[in-house]
Coordinates of N, CA and C in Angstrom, one line a residue:
Chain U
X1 N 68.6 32.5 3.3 CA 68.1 33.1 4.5 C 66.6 32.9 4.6
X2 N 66.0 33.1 5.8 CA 64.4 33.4 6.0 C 64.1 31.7 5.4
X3 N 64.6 31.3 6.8 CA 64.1 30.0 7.1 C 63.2 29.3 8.2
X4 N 62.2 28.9 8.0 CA 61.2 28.7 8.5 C 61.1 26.8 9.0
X5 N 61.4 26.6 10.0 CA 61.6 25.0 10.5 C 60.0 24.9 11.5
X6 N 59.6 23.6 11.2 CA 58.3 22.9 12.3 C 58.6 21.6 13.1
X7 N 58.4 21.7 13.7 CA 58.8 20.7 14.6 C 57.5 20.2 15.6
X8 N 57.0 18.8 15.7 CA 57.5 17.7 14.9 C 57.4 17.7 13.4
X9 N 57.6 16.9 12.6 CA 57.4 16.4 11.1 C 56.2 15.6 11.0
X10 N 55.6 14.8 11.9 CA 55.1 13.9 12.2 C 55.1 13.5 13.4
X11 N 53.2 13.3 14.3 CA 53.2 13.1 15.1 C 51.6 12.7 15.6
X12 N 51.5 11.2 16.1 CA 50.6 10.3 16.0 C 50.2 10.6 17.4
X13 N 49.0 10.8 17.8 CA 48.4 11.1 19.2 C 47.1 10.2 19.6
X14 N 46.7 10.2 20.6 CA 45.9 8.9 21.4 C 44.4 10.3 21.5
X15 N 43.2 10.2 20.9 CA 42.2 10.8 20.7 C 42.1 10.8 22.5
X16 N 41.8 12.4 22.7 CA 42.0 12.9 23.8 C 42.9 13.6 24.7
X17 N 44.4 13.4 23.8 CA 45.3 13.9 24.5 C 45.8 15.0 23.7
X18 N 46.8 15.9 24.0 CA 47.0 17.1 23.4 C 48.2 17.0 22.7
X19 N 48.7 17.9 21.7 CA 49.6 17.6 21.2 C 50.2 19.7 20.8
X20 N 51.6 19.4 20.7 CA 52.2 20.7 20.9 C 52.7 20.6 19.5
X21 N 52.7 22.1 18.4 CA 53.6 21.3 17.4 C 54.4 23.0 17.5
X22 N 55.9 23.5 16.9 CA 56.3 24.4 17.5 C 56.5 24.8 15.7
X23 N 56.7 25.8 16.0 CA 56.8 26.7 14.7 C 58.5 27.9 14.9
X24 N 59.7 27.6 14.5 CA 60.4 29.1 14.5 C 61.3 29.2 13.4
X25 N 60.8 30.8 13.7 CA 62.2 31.1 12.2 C 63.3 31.4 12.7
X26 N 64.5 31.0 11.9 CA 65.8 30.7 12.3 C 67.0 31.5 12.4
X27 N 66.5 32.2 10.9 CA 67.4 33.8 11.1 C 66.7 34.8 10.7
X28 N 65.6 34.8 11.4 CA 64.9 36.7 11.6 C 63.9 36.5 12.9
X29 N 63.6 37.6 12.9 CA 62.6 38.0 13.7 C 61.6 37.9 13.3
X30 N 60.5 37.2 13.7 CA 59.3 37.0 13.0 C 58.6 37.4 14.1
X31 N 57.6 38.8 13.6 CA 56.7 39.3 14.6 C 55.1 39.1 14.4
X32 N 55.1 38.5 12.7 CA 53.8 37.6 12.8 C 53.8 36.8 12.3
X33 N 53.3 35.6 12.9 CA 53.4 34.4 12.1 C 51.7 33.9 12.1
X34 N 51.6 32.6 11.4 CA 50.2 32.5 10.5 C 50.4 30.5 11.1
X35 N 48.9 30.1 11.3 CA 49.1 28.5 11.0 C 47.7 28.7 10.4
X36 N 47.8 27.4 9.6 CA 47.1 26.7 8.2 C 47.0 25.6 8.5
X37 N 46.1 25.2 8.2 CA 45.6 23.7 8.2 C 44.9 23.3 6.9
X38 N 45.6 22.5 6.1 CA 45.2 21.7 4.8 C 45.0 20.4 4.8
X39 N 43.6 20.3 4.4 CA 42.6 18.8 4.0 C 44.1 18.4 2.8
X40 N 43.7 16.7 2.1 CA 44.1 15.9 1.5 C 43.7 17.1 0.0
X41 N 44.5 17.2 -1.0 CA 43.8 18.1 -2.1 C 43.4 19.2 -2.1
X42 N 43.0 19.7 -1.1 CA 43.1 21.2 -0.9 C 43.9 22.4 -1.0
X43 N 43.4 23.4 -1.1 CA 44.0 24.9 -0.5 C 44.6 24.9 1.0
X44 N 44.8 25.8 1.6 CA 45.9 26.3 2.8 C 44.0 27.2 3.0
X45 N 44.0 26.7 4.8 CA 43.5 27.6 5.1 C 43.5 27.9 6.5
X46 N 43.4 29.4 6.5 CA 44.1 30.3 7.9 C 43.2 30.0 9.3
X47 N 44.2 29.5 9.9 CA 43.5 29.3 11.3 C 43.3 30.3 12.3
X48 N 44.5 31.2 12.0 CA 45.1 32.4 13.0 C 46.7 32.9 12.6
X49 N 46.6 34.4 12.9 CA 47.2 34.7 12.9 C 48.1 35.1 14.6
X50 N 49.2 35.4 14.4 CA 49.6 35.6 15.7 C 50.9 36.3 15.8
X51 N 50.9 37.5 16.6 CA 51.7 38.8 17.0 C 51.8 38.0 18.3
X52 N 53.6 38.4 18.0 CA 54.8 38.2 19.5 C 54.2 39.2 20.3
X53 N 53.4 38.5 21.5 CA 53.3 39.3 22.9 C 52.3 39.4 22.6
X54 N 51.3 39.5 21.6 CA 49.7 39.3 22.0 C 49.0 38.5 21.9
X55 N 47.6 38.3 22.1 CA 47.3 37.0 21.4 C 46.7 36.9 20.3
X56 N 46.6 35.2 20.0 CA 46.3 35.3 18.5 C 44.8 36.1 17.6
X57 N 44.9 36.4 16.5 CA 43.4 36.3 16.3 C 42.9 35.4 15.8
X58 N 41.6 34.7 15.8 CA 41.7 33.5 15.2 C 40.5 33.7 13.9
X59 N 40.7 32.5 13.0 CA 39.6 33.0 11.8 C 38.1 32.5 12.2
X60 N 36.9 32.8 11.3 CA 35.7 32.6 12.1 C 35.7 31.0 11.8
X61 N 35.2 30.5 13.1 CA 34.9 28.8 12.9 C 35.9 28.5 13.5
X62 N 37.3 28.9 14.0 CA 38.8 27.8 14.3 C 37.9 28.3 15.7
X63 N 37.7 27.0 16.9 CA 38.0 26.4 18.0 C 39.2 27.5 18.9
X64 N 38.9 28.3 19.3 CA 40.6 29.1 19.8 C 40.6 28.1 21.4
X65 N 39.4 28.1 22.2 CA 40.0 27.0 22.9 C 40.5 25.3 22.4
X66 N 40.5 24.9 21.1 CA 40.8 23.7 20.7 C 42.2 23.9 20.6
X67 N 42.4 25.1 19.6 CA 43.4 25.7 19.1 C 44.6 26.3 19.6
X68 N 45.0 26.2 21.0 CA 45.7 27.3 21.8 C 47.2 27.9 20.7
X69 N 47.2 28.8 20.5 CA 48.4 29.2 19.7 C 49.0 30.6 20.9
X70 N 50.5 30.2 21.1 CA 51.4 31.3 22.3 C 52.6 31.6 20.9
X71 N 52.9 33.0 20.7 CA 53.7 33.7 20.1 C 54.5 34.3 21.0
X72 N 55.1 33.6 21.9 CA 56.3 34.3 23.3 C 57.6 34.7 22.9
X73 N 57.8 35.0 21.9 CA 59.3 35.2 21.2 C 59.3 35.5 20.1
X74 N 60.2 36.5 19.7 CA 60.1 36.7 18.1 C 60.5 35.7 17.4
X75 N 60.9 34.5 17.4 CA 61.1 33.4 17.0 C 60.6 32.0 17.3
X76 N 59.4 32.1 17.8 CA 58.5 30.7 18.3 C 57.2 31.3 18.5
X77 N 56.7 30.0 17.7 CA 55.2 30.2 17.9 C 54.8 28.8 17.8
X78 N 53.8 28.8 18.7 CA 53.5 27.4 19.1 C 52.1 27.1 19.2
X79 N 51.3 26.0 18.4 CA 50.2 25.4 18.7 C 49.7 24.2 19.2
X80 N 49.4 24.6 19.9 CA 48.4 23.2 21.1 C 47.4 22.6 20.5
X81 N 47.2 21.5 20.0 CA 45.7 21.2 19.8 C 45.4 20.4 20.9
X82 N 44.2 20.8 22.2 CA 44.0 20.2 23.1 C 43.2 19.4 23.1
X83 N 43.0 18.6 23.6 CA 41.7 17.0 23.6 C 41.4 17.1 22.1
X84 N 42.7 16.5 21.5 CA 42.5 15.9 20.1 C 41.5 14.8 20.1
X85 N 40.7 15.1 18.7 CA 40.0 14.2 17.7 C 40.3 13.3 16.6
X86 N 40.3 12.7 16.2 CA 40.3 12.0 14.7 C 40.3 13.0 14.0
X87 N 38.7 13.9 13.8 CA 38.8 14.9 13.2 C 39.8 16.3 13.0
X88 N 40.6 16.0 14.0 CA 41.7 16.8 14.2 C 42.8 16.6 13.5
X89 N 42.6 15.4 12.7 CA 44.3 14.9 12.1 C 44.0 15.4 10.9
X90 N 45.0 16.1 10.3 CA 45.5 17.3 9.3 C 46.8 17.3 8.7
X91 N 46.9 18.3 8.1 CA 48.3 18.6 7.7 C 48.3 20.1 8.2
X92 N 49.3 20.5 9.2 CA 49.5 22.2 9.7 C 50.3 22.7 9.3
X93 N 50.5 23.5 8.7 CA 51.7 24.3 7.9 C 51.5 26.0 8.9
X94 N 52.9 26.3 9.8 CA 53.4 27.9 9.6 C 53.9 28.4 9.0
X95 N 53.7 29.8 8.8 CA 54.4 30.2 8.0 C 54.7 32.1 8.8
X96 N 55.7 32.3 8.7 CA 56.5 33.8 9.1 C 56.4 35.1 8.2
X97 N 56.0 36.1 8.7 CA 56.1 37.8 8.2 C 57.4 37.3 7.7
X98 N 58.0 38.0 6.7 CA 59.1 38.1 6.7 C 60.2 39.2 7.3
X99 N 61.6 38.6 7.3 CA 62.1 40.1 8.0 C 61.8 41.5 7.0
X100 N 61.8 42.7 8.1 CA 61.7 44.1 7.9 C 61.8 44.0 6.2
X101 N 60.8 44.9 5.5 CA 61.2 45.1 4.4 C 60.5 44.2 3.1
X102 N 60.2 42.5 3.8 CA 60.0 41.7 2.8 C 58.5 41.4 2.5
X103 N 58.2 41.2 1.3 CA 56.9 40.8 1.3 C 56.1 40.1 1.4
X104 N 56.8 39.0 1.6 CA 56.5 37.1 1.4 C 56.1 36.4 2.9
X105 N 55.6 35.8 2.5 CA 55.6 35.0 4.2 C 56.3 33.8 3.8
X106 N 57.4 33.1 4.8 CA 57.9 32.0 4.6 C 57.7 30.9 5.2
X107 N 57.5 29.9 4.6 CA 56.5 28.4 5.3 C 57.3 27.9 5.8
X108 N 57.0 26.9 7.4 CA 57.7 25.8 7.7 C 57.3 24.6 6.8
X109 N 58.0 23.5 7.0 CA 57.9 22.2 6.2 C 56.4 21.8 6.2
X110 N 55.7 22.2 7.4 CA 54.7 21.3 8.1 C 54.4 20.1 9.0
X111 N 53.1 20.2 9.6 CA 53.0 18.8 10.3 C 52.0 18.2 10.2
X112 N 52.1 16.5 10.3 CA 51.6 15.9 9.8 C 50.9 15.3 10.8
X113 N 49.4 15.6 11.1 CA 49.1 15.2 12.6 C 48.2 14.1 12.3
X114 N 48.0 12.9 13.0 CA 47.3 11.9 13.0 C 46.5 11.1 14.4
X115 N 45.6 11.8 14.5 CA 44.7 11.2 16.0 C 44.0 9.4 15.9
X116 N 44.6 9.0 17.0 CA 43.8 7.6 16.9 C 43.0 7.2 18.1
Chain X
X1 N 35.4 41.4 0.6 CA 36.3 40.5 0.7 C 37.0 39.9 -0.4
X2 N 38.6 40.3 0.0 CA 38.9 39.6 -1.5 C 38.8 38.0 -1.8
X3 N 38.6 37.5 -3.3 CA 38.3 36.2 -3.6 C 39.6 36.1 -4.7
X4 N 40.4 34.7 -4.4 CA 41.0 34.1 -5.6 C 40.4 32.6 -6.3
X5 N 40.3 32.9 -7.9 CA 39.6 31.5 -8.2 C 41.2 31.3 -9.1
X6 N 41.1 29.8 -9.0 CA 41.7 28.9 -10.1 C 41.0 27.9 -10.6
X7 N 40.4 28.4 -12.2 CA 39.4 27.4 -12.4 C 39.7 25.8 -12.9
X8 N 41.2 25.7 -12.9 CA 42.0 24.7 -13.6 C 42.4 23.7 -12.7
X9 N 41.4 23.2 -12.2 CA 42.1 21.9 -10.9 C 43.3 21.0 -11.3
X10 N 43.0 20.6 -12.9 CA 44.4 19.8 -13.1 C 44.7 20.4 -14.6
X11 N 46.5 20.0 -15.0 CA 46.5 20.4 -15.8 C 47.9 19.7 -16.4
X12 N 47.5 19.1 -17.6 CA 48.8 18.6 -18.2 C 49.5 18.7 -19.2
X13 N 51.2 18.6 -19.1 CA 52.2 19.1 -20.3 C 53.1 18.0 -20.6
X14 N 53.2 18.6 -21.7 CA 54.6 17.4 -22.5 C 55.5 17.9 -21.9
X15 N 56.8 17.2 -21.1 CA 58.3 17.7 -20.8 C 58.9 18.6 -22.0
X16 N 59.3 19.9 -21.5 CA 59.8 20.6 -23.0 C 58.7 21.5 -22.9
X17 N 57.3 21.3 -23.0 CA 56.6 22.4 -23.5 C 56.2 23.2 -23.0
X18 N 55.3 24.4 -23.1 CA 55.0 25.4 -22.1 C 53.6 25.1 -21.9
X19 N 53.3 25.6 -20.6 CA 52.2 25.5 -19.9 C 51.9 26.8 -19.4
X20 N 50.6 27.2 -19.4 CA 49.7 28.6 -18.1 C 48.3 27.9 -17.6
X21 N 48.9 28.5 -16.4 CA 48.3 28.6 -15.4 C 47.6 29.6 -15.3
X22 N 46.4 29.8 -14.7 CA 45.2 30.7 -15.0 C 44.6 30.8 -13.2
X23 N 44.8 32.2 -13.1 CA 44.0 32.5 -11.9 C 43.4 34.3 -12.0
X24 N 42.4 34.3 -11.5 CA 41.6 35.6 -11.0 C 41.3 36.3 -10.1
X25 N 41.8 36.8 -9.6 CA 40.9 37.4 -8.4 C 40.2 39.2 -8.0
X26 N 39.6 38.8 -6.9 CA 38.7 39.9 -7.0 C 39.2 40.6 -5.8
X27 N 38.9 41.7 -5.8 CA 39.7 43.2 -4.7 C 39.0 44.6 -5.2
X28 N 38.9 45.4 -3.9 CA 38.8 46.7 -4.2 C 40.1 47.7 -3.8
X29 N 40.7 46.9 -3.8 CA 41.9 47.7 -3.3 C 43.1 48.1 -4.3
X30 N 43.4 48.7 -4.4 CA 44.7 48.9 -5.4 C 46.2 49.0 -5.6
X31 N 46.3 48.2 -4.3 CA 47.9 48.1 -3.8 C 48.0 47.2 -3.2
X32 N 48.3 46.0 -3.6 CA 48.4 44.6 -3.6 C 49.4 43.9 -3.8
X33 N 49.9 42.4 -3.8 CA 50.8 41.7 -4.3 C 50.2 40.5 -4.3
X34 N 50.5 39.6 -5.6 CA 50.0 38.0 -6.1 C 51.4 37.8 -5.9
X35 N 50.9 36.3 -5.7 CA 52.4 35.2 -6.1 C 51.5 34.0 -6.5
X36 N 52.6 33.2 -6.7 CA 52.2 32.0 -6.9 C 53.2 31.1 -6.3
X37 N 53.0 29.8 -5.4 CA 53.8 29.0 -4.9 C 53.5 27.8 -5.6
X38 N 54.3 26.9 -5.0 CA 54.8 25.6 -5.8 C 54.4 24.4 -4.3
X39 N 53.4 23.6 -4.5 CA 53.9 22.7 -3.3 C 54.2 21.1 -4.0
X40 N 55.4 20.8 -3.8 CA 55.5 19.5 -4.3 C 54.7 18.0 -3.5
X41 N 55.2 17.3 -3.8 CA 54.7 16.1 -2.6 C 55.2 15.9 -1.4
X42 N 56.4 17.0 -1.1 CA 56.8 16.7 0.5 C 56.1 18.0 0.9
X43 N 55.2 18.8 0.2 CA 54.5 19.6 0.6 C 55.1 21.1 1.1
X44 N 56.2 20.8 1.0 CA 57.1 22.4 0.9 C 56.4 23.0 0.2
X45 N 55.8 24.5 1.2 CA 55.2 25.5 0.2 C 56.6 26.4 -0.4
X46 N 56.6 26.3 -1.7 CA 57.6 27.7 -2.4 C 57.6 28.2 -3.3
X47 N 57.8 29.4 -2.9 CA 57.6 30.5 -3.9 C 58.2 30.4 -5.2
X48 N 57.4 30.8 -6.3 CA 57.7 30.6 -7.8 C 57.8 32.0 -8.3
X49 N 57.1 33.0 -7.9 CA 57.3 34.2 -8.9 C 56.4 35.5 -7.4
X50 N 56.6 37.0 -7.6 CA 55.9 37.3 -7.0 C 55.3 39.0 -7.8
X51 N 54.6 38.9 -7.5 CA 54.3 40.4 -8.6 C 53.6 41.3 -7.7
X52 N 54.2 42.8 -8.1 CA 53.5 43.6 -7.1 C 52.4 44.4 -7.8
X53 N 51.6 44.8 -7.8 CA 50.6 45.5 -8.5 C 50.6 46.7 -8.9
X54 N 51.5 47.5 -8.5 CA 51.5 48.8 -8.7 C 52.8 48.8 -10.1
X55 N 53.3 47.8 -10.1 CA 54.4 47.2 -11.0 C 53.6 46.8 -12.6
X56 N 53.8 47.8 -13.6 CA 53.0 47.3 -15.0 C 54.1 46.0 -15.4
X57 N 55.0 46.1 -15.6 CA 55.7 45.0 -15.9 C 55.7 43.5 -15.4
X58 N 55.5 42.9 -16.5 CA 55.2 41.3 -15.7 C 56.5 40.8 -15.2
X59 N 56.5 40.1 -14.3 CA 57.5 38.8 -13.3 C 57.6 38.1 -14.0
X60 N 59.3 38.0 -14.0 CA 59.8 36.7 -14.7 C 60.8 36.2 -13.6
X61 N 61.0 35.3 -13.7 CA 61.8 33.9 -12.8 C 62.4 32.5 -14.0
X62 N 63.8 33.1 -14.6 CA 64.0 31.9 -15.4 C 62.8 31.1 -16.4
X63 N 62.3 30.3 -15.7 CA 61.4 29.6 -16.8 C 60.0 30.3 -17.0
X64 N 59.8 30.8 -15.5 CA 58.3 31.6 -14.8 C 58.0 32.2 -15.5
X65 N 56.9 33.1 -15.4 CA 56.4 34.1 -16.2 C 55.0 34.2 -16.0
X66 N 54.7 35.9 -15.4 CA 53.4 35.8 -15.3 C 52.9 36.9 -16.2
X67 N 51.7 36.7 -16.6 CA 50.9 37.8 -17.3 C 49.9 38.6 -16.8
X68 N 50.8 39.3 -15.8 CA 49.6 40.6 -15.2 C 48.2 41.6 -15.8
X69 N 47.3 41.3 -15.5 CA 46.2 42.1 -15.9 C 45.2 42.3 -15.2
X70 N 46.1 43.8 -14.5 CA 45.2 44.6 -13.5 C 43.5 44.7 -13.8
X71 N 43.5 45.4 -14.7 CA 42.2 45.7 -15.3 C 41.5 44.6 -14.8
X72 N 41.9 43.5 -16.0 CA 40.9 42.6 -15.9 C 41.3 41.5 -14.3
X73 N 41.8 41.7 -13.6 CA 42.1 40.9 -12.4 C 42.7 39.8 -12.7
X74 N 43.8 39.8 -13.6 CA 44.0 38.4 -13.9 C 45.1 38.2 -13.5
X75 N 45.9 36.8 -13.1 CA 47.5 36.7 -12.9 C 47.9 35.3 -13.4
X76 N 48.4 35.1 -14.6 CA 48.1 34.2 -14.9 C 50.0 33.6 -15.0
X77 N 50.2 32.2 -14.9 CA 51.6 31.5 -14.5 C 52.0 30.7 -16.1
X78 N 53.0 31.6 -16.8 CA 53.6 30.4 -17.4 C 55.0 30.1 -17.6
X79 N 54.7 28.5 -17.4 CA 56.4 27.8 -17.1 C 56.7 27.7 -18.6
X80 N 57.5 27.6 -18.9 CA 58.3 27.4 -20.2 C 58.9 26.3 -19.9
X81 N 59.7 25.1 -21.1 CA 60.4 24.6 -21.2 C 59.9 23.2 -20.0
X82 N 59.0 23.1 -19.7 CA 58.5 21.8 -18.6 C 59.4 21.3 -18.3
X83 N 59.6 21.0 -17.0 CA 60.8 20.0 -16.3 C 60.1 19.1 -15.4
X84 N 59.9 17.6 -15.6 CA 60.0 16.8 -14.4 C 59.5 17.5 -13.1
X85 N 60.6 17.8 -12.9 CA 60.2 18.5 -11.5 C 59.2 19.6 -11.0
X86 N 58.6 20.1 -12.2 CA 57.6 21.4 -11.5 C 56.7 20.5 -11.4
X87 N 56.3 18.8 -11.5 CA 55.2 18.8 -11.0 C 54.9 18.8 -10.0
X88 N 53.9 19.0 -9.2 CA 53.2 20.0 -8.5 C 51.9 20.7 -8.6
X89 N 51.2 21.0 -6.7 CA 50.1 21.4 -6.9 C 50.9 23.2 -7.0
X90 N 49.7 23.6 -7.9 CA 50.3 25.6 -7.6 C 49.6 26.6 -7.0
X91 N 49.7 27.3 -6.2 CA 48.4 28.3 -5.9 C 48.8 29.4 -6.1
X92 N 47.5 30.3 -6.3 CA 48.1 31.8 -7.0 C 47.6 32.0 -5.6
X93 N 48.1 33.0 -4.8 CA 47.7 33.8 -3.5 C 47.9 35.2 -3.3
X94 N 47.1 36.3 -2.9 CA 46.9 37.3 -3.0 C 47.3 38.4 -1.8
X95 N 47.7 39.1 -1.8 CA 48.2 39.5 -0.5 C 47.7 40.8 -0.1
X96 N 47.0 41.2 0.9 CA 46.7 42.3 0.9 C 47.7 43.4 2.3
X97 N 47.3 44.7 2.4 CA 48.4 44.7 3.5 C 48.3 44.5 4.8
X98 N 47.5 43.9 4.9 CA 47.4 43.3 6.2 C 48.5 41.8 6.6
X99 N 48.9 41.8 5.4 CA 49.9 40.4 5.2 C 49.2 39.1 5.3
X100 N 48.1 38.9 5.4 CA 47.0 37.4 5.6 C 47.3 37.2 3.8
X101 N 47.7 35.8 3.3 CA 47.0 35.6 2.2 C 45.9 35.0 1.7
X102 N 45.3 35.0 0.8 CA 44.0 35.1 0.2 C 44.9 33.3 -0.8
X103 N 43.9 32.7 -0.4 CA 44.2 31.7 -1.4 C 43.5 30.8 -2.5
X104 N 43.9 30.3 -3.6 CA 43.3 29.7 -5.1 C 43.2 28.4 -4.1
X105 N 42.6 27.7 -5.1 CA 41.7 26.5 -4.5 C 43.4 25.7 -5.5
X106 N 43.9 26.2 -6.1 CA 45.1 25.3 -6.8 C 44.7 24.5 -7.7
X107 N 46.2 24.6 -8.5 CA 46.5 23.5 -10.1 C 46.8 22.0 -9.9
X108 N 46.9 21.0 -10.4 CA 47.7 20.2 -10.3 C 48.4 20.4 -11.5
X109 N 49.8 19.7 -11.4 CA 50.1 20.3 -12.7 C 50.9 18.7 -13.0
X110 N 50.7 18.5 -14.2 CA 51.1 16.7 -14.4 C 51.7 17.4 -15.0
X111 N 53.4 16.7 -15.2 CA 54.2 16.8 -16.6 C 54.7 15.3 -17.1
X112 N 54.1 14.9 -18.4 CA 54.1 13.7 -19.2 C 55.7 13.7 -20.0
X113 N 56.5 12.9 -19.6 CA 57.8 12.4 -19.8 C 57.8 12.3 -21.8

């Protein structure tokens, strides 16, 4: 259980145009979920968090208008990166509260974003 | 603000032997949870062990094994028996209750056949 899917896997975009990548967990309710963005060798680091029905908070320095993140369902959360950069191609990892009770947060696979 | 260090960017074992992993971190708070994850090369973050703090007894997971030391802030990872497969980068991450985790800069961990 407490599976965490991202969608796309991989996804190559034209510098300037936006890109949607979707985050849901599959059997629970996730009422907070988290996206991360990791350099090549790096650590995981927090972009925002984000509560179903409010909006996100975001960390100091993330772009929240670059960044658009909508948590509209206890099972989807979704980020926009709008008028992508070069500098924008990453690796984005979500990851989910876990259900009631648990202490873990559980990761999607990630995505693999690449601006040209 | 809490801080996690891992001062061991890379680290390498003979297949079969044991290895630790070494992380620290800093908190004023006294009710916490560390883990440690596993990210391979398809970059699946997963969880390897998780330890609660109020818990004196260390976490074990089959090969896992951590050596908790509240005092001194320490959480340190050891694999027993090396397999092929734990190689991998590892992070120790810190949890506070706000649920954000706090993360190690990470191991690499080479295991030599």
């Amino acid at each position: 259980g407490a599976v965490v899917s991202q969608h796309p896997s991989r996804v190559i975009c034209k510098s300037g145009t936006s890109v949607k990548i979707e985050c849901r967990s599959l059997d629970f309710q996730a009422t907070t979920m988290f996206w991360y963005r990791q350099f090549p060798k790096q650590s995981l680091m927090l972009m925002a968090t984000s509560n179903e029905g409010s909006k996100a908070t975001y960390e100091q320095g993330v772009e929240k208008d670059k960044f658009l993140i909508n948590h509209a369902s206890l099972t989807l959360s979704t980020l926009t990166v709008t008028s992508a950069h070069p500098e924008d191609s990453s690796f984005y990892i979500c990851s989910a509260r876990g259900p009631s009770g648990s202490y873990e947060q559980y990761f999607g696979p990630g995505t693999r974003l690449t601006v040209t | 603000a809490q801080t996690v260090t891992q001062s061991q960017p890379e680290m390498s074992v003979q297949e079969a032997e044991t290895v630790t992993l070494s992380c620290t971190y800093d908190t004023s708070e006294s009710d916490y949870y560390l883990f440690w994850y596993k990210q391979p090369p398809s970059r699946q973050m997963i969880l390897v062990i998780r330890q609660e703090a109020y818990k004196q007894q260390n976490a074990t997971e089959n090969r896992f094994s951590v050596n908790f030391q509240k005092a001194a802030k320490s959480f340190s990872l050891k694999i027993s028996d090396s397999q092929l497969g734990d190689a991998a980068m590892y992070f120790c991450a810190y949890r506070s209750w706000i649920y954000q985790l706090i993360w190690g800069a990470g191991t690499k961990l080479i295991i030599k056949p």
